[in-house]
Amino acid sequence: MQIMKKLMYSCKDICELTSQALDEKLPLPKKIKWSMHLAMCQRCSCHRRQLLTLRRDILHFQKNLASLSLTEEKKEKIKKCLRQNSGE
Amino acid sequence: MTAIQQQDNNSAEMAPEKWVDLYGDVLYRYAYSRTLNPAVAEDMVQETFLAALSSYTSFKGDSHFKTWLVGILKNKIIDHFRKISRESPALNLEDTPNPAEELFNKSGDWLRGPEQWQNNPYQQAEDKDFWNTIQSCLYTTPERLAHAFTLRELNDLSTEEICHIMGISSSNCWVLLHRARLIMKDCMSIKWFTR
């Protein structure tokens, strides 16, 4: 196992590739080594799942924002600005 | 044209003040969840309505009026981050904290973590709690890293777009995003996912 890990990337390297893989496709040779490491390393695969969970939760709460709204005061200020700019 | 689109486009024909009642909150939520700054979000909404007022004749009705407004807002948000980046000092990665130094030993093995997270925490939480937590974590993240994270994860911009906005190379962008994710994940792990 240790020999196998030495043939591939270190966990620190895998962490960098995991971040890169969130933004773009990894080149195939790197992707193969990255995938093999994740299959054998619980910590690195956990780290990847956590980054994906963070991304998932951000998306979830961006779609569920019912508690946020403009104050009435701010709405009135915007309306006043629009009235002034529409020449009323 | 669908009935909903017709109804939506009918609202476009109303007085602009009515736009604020119909779409103000939706635009504010969009802007806040992408800037995490209430004052900036309010300004973005006002600027969006003003831009819509001045360019209303260019709205052809081939998309939902709300979609058109959100499109204007997206550009306003990108302009906001472009302005901030121009006003920031030039990027020096050596001055930017590297959290990997605390997470890994010299051989590149994990020194600590990752901590186990509970499943589906957001199902028991209110959205404002989540955003307060993300906001507090971003405030403790170095500014450039926070910007890169905000542009990528909250605004879903590509790394190429982020490079243009922040005036950085793609390799620098990857480094910023990697470091930002480590810091944000660590912070969110403590304040949200293991609470």
Short mmCIF file of C-alpha atoms in Angstrom, two decimals, chain B residues 3-194:
data_model
loop_
_atom_site.label_atom_id
_atom_site.label_comp_id
_atom_site.label_asym_id
_atom_site.label_seq_id
_atom_site.Cartn_x
_atom_site.Cartn_y
_atom_site.Cartn_z
CA ALA B 3 -49.47 32.45 -19.94
CA ILE B 4 -46.84 33.00 -17.25
CA GLN B 5 -44.56 34.80 -19.68
CA GLN B 6 -47.46 36.95 -20.85
CA GLN B 7 -48.30 37.82 -17.23
CA ASP B 8 -44.65 38.54 -16.54
CA ASN B 9 -44.36 40.76 -19.60
CA ASN B 10 -47.58 42.53 -18.62
CA SER B 11 -45.84 43.58 -15.42
CA ALA B 12 -43.09 45.08 -17.57
CA GLU B 13 -45.72 47.45 -18.97
CA MET B 14 -46.56 48.70 -15.48
CA ALA B 15 -45.10 51.76 -13.81
CA PRO B 16 -41.47 51.15 -12.79
CA GLU B 17 -42.42 51.59 -9.15
CA LYS B 18 -44.50 48.44 -9.50
CA TRP B 19 -41.35 46.60 -10.60
CA VAL B 20 -39.93 47.21 -7.13
CA ASP B 21 -42.96 45.61 -5.48
CA LEU B 22 -42.95 42.65 -7.87
CA TYR B 23 -39.23 41.96 -8.26
CA GLY B 24 -37.37 43.92 -5.58
CA ASP B 25 -37.11 41.06 -3.10
CA VAL B 26 -36.18 38.48 -5.75
CA LEU B 27 -33.38 40.68 -7.05
CA TYR B 28 -32.21 41.49 -3.52
CA ARG B 29 -32.00 37.79 -2.60
CA TYR B 30 -30.04 37.10 -5.77
CA ALA B 31 -27.64 39.99 -5.13
CA TYR B 32 -27.19 39.22 -1.43
CA SER B 33 -26.48 35.52 -1.98
CA ARG B 34 -23.77 36.49 -4.45
CA THR B 35 -22.11 39.37 -2.60
CA LEU B 36 -22.98 38.61 1.05
CA ASN B 37 -23.09 42.37 1.66
CA PRO B 38 -26.57 43.81 2.36
CA ALA B 39 -25.60 47.39 1.47
CA VAL B 40 -23.94 46.36 -1.77
CA ALA B 41 -26.91 44.13 -2.62
CA GLU B 42 -29.35 47.01 -2.07
CA ASP B 43 -27.28 49.29 -4.29
CA MET B 44 -27.11 46.60 -6.98
CA VAL B 45 -30.90 46.29 -6.96
CA GLN B 46 -31.36 50.05 -7.28
CA GLU B 47 -28.85 50.24 -10.12
CA THR B 48 -30.58 47.34 -11.86
CA PHE B 49 -33.96 49.04 -11.80
CA LEU B 50 -32.42 52.31 -13.02
CA ALA B 51 -30.67 50.50 -15.86
CA ALA B 52 -33.90 48.72 -16.75
CA LEU B 53 -35.71 52.05 -16.80
CA SER B 54 -33.19 53.61 -19.16
CA SER B 55 -32.89 50.60 -21.48
CA TYR B 56 -36.49 49.39 -21.34
CA THR B 57 -36.97 49.87 -25.07
CA SER B 58 -34.34 47.18 -25.65
CA PHE B 59 -36.46 44.58 -23.83
CA LYS B 60 -38.06 42.68 -26.69
CA GLY B 61 -40.24 40.35 -24.64
CA ASP B 62 -38.53 37.22 -25.95
CA SER B 63 -37.61 36.23 -22.40
CA HIS B 64 -39.27 36.71 -19.06
CA PHE B 65 -39.04 40.28 -17.78
CA LYS B 66 -37.65 38.92 -14.49
CA THR B 67 -34.97 37.01 -16.41
CA TRP B 68 -34.02 40.22 -18.18
CA LEU B 69 -33.74 42.07 -14.88
CA VAL B 70 -31.58 39.29 -13.39
CA GLY B 71 -29.33 39.49 -16.45
CA ILE B 72 -28.77 43.20 -15.80
CA LEU B 73 -28.12 42.46 -12.11
CA LYS B 74 -25.52 39.77 -12.95
CA ASN B 75 -23.54 42.30 -14.96
CA LYS B 76 -23.79 44.85 -12.15
CA ILE B 77 -22.38 42.29 -9.71
CA ILE B 78 -19.50 41.43 -12.04
CA ASP B 79 -18.74 45.15 -12.47
CA HIS B 80 -18.71 45.49 -8.67
CA PHE B 81 -16.08 42.76 -8.24
CA ARG B 82 -14.05 44.06 -11.18
CA LYS B 83 -13.91 47.49 -9.50
CA ILE B 84 -12.84 46.00 -6.17
CA SER B 85 -10.10 43.98 -7.85
CA ARG B 86 -8.76 47.06 -9.65
CA GLU B 87 -8.62 48.93 -6.36
CA SER B 88 -6.80 46.09 -4.54
CA PRO B 89 -3.01 45.83 -4.38
CA ALA B 90 -1.38 43.57 -6.96
CA LEU B 91 -1.54 39.88 -6.04
CA ASN B 92 1.50 38.43 -4.27
CA LEU B 93 0.97 34.75 -3.53
CA GLU B 94 3.84 34.68 -1.05
CA ASP B 95 1.88 37.07 1.15
CA THR B 96 -1.27 34.96 0.87
CA PRO B 97 -1.70 32.37 3.65
CA ASN B 98 -1.28 28.76 2.58
CA PRO B 99 -3.45 26.57 4.84
CA ALA B 100 -1.95 23.42 3.29
CA GLU B 101 1.15 24.01 5.41
CA GLU B 102 -0.90 23.29 8.55
CA LEU B 103 -2.85 20.39 7.08
CA PHE B 104 -0.02 18.30 5.61
CA ASN B 105 3.43 17.14 6.75
CA LYS B 106 6.58 17.37 4.67
CA SER B 107 5.74 14.09 2.95
CA GLY B 108 2.36 15.45 1.90
CA ASP B 109 0.34 13.26 4.30
CA TRP B 110 -2.60 14.61 6.32
CA LEU B 111 -1.61 15.96 9.74
CA ARG B 112 -5.20 16.41 10.91
CA GLY B 113 -8.79 16.05 9.73
CA PRO B 114 -10.98 16.06 7.78
CA GLU B 115 -13.59 16.06 10.56
CA GLN B 116 -16.70 13.95 10.08
CA TRP B 117 -19.73 16.00 9.12
CA GLN B 118 -23.36 15.30 10.06
CA ASN B 119 -25.67 14.45 7.16
CA ASN B 120 -28.00 17.02 5.55
CA PRO B 121 -27.62 19.79 8.15
CA TYR B 122 -29.46 22.29 5.98
CA GLN B 123 -32.71 20.45 6.37
CA GLN B 124 -32.86 21.52 10.00
CA ALA B 125 -31.63 25.06 9.53
CA GLU B 126 -32.95 28.38 8.34
CA ASP B 127 -31.36 30.02 5.35
CA LYS B 128 -30.39 33.14 7.28
CA ASP B 129 -28.33 31.00 9.68
CA PHE B 130 -26.44 29.50 6.77
CA TRP B 131 -25.71 32.86 5.15
CA ASN B 132 -24.63 34.40 8.46
CA THR B 133 -22.18 31.52 8.85
CA ILE B 134 -20.82 31.76 5.30
CA GLN B 135 -20.50 35.51 5.72
CA SER B 136 -18.57 35.20 8.99
CA CYS B 137 -16.21 32.68 7.41
CA LEU B 138 -15.63 34.89 4.37
CA TYR B 139 -14.88 37.87 6.60
CA THR B 140 -12.07 35.92 8.26
CA THR B 141 -10.67 34.75 4.91
CA PRO B 142 -7.95 36.93 3.30
CA GLU B 143 -9.61 39.35 0.88
CA ARG B 144 -8.24 38.03 -2.43
CA LEU B 145 -9.04 34.45 -1.48
CA ALA B 146 -12.55 35.47 -0.41
CA HIS B 147 -13.12 37.25 -3.74
CA ALA B 148 -12.02 34.23 -5.76
CA PHE B 149 -14.23 31.94 -3.67
CA THR B 150 -17.21 34.30 -3.95
CA LEU B 151 -16.87 34.63 -7.72
CA ARG B 152 -16.52 30.86 -8.26
CA GLU B 153 -18.83 29.31 -5.66
CA LEU B 154 -21.46 32.01 -5.14
CA ASN B 155 -21.55 33.47 -8.64
CA ASP B 156 -20.73 30.29 -10.61
CA LEU B 157 -18.27 32.11 -12.86
CA SER B 158 -15.69 30.11 -14.80
CA THR B 159 -12.02 30.37 -13.85
CA GLU B 160 -11.43 32.19 -17.14
CA GLU B 161 -14.01 34.83 -16.20
CA ILE B 162 -12.51 35.12 -12.71
CA CYS B 163 -9.05 35.65 -14.19
CA HIS B 164 -10.38 38.53 -16.32
CA ILE B 165 -12.26 40.13 -13.43
CA MET B 166 -9.42 39.83 -10.92
CA GLY B 167 -6.63 40.51 -13.42
CA ILE B 168 -4.73 37.32 -12.55
CA SER B 169 -3.28 34.34 -14.41
CA SER B 170 -5.06 30.98 -14.50
CA SER B 171 -2.34 29.34 -12.38
CA ASN B 172 -2.76 32.08 -9.74
CA CYS B 173 -6.52 31.60 -9.89
CA TRP B 174 -6.18 27.87 -9.16
CA VAL B 175 -3.93 28.64 -6.19
CA LEU B 176 -6.34 31.24 -4.80
CA LEU B 177 -9.33 28.91 -5.18
CA HIS B 178 -7.47 25.98 -3.61
CA ARG B 179 -6.38 28.00 -0.58
CA ALA B 180 -9.78 29.66 -0.26
CA ARG B 181 -11.57 26.30 -0.29
CA LEU B 182 -9.30 24.91 2.41
CA ILE B 183 -9.90 27.92 4.66
CA MET B 184 -13.65 28.11 4.01
CA LYS B 185 -14.14 24.37 4.45
CA ASP B 186 -12.22 24.42 7.72
CA CYS B 187 -14.27 27.36 9.01
CA MET B 188 -17.59 25.91 7.87
CA SER B 189 -16.62 22.58 9.37
CA ILE B 190 -16.34 24.20 12.80
CA LYS B 191 -19.27 26.63 12.57
CA TRP B 192 -21.80 24.70 10.51
CA PHE B 193 -21.16 21.08 9.63
CA THR B 194 -20.10 19.80 13.05
#
